[in-house]
Tab-separated table of C-alpha atoms in Angstrom:
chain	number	residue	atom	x	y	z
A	1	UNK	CA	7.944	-0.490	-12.878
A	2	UNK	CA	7.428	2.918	-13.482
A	3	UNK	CA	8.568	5.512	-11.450
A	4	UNK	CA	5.513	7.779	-10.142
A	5	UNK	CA	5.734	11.281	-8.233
A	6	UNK	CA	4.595	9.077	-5.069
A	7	UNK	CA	7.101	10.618	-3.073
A	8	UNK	CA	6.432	14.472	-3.650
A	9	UNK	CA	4.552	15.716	-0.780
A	10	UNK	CA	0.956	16.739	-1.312
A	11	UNK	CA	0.507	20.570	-1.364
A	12	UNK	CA	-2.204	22.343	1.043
A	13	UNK	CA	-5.170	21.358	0.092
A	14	UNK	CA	-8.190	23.778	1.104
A	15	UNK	CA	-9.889	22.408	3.829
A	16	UNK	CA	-8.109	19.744	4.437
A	17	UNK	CA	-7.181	19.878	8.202
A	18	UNK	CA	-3.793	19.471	10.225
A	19	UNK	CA	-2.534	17.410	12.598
A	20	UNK	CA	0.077	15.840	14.226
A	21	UNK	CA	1.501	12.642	13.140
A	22	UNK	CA	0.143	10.638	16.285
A	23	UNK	CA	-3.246	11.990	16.002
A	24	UNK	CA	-3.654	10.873	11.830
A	25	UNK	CA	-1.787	7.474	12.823
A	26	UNK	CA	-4.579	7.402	16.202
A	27	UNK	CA	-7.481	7.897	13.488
A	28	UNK	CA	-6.362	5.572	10.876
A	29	UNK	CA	-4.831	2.654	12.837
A	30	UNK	CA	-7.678	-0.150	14.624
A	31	UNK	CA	-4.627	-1.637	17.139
A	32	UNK	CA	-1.653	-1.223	18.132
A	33	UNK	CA	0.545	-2.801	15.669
A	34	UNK	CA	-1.197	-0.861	12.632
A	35	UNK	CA	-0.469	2.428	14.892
A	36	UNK	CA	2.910	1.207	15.416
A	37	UNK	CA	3.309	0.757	11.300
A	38	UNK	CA	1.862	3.922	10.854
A	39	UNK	CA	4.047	6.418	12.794
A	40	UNK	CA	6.663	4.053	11.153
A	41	UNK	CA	5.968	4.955	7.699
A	42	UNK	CA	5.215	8.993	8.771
A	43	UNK	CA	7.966	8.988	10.382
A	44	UNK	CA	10.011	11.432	7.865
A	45	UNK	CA	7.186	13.320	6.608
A	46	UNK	CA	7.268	16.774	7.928
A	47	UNK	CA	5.309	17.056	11.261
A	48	UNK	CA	2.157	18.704	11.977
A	49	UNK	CA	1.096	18.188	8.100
A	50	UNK	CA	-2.112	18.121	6.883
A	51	UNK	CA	-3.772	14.718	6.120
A	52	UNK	CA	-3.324	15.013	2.249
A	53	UNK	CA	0.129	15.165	2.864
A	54	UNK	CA	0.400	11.640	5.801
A	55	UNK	CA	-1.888	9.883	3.210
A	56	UNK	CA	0.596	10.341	-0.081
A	57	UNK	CA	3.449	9.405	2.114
A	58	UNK	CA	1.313	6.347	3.039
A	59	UNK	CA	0.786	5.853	-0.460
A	60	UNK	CA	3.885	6.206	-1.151
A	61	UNK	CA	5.033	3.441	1.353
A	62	UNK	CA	2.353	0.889	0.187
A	63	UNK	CA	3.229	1.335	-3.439
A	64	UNK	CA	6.940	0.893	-2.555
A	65	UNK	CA	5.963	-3.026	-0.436
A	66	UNK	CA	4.063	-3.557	-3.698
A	67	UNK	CA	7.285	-3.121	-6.038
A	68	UNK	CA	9.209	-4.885	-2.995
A	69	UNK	CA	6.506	-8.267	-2.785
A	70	UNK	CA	6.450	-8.572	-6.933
A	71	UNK	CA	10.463	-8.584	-6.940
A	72	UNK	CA	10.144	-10.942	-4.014
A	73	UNK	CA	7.921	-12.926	-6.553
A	74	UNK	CA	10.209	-12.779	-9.547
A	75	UNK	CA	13.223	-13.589	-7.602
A	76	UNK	CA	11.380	-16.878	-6.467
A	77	UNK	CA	10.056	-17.527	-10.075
A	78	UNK	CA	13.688	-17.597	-11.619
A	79	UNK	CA	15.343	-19.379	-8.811
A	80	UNK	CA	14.050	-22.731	-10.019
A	81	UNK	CA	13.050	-24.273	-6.935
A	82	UNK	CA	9.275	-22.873	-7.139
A	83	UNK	CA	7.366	-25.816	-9.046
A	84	UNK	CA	3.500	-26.980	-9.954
A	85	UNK	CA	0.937	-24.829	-8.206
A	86	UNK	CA	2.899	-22.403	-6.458
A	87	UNK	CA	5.196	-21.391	-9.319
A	88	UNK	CA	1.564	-20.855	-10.807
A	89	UNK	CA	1.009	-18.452	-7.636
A	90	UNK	CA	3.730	-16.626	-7.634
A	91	UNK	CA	3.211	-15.831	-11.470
A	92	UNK	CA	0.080	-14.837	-10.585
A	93	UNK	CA	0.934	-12.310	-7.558
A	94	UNK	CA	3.954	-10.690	-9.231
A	95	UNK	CA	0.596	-9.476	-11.908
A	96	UNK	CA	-1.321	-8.655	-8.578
A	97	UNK	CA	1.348	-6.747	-6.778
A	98	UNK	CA	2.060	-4.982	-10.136
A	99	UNK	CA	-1.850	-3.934	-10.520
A	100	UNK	CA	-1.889	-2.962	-6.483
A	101	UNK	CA	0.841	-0.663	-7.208
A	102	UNK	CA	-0.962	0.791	-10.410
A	103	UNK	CA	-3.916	1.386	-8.833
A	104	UNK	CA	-1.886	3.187	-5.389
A	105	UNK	CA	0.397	4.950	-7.821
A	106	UNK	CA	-3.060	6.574	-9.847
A	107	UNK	CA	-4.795	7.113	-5.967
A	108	UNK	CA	-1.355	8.851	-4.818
A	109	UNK	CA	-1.390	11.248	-7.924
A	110	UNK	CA	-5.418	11.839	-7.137
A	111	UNK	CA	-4.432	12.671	-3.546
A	112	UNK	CA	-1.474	15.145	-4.779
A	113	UNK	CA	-3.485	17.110	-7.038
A	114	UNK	CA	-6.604	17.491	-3.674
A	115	UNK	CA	-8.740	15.364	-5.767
A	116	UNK	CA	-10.721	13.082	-3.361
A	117	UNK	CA	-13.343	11.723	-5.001
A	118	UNK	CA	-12.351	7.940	-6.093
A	119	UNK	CA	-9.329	7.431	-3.202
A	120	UNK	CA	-11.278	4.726	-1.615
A	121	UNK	CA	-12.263	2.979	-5.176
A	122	UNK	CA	-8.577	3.291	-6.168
A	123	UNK	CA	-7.073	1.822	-2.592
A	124	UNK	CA	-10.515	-1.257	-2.855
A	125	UNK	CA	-8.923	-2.285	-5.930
A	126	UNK	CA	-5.368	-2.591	-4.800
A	127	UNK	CA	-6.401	-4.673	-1.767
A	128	UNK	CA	-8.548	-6.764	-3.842
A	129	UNK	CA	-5.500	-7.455	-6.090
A	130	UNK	CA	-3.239	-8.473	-2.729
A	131	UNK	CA	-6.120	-10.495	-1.351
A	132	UNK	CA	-6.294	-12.102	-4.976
A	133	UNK	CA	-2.528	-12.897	-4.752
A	134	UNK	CA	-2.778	-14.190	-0.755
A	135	UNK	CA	-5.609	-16.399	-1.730
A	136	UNK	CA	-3.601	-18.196	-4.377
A	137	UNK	CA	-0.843	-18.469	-1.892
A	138	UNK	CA	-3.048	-20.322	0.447
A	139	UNK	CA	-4.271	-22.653	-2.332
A	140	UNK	CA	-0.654	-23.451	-3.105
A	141	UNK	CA	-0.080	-24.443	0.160
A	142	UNK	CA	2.331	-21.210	0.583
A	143	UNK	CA	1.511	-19.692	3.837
A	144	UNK	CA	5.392	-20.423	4.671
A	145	UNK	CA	6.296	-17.975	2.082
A	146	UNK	CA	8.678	-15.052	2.033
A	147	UNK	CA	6.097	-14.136	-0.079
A	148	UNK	CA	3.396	-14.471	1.886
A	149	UNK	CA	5.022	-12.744	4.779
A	150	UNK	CA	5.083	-9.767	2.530
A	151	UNK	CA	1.162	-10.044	1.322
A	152	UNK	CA	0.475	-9.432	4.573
A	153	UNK	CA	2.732	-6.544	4.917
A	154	UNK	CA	1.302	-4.628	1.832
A	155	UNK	CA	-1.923	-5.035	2.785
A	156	UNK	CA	-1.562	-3.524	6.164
A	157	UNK	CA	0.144	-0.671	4.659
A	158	UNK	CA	-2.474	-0.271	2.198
A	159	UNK	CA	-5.249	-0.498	4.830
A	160	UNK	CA	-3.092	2.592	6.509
A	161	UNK	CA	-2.745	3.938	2.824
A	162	UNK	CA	-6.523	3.766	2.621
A	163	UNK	CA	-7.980	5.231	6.391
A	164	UNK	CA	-5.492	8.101	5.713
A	165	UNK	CA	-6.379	8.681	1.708
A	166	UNK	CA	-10.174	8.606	2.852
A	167	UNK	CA	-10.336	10.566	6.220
A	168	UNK	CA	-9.653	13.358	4.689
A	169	UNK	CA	-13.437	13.298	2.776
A	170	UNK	CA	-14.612	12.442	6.169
């Protein structure tokens, strides 16, 4: 895949408030475990930033599971033992995860230029592309899945991705 400037952090962007790390992971997490994930994946971004900056970070770790899941989907495809239906999945969700990251890779270069206006359209369409991929899983009967394990990890930390991205229009 190509590589994408997800990792430079987002410059000031006017009017775009500060805040510590615990207070964006507070507002963009709905339990505990998705505020636990979230001060995970802020961990190294530089404290007391403002929300552009926590939200291309987040894109940046979302983008990164995405890359991580469609490997995870080759690596199955070419080991042989993935038959029928499921080989049919997998095939499938490496072309999801590889949209997902397309469309967090174009939100994360939005967010880095303070351009807010289609974030949440950009982070819709990557979850729609891992909920396209999960859903096939199911129907294969793969809910055992390395691969579904990580479906379920890239959507969380797209949903983070996404409350972060599209607080800062709030």
């Amino acid at each position: 895949m190509a590589t994408t400037s997800l990792f430079v952090t987002a410059n000031a962007c006017a009017g775009v408030p500060s805040m510590p790390i615990d207070a964006a992971c507070r507002a963009a997490s709905t339990c505990p475990a998705m505020y636990d994930l979230c001060t995970s994946i802020l961990q190294s971004s530089p404290p007391n930033s403002d929300l552009a900056t926590y939200a291309v970070s987040a894109a940046g770790a979302a983008a990164l599971s995405c890359n991580s899941a469609a490997d995870a989907g080759v690596r199955m495809l070419q080991d042989g033992s993935v038959t029928g239906d499921m080989r049919d999945a997998c095939s499938a969700c490496v072309d999801d995860y590889r949209a997902a990251h397309q469309g967090i890779a174009a939100t994360a270069d939005q967010l880095g230029q303070c351009a807010f206006q289609n974030v949440r359209q950009g982070y819709m369409d990557a979850l729609s592309a891992i909920e396209d991929c999960t859903a096939k899983l199911v129907a294969a009967g793969g809910t055992t899945t390395t691969l579904y394990a990580m479906a379920v990890g890239v959507r969380d930390r797209t949903a983070i991705a996404l409350r972060l991205g599209t607080a800062i229009g709030a």
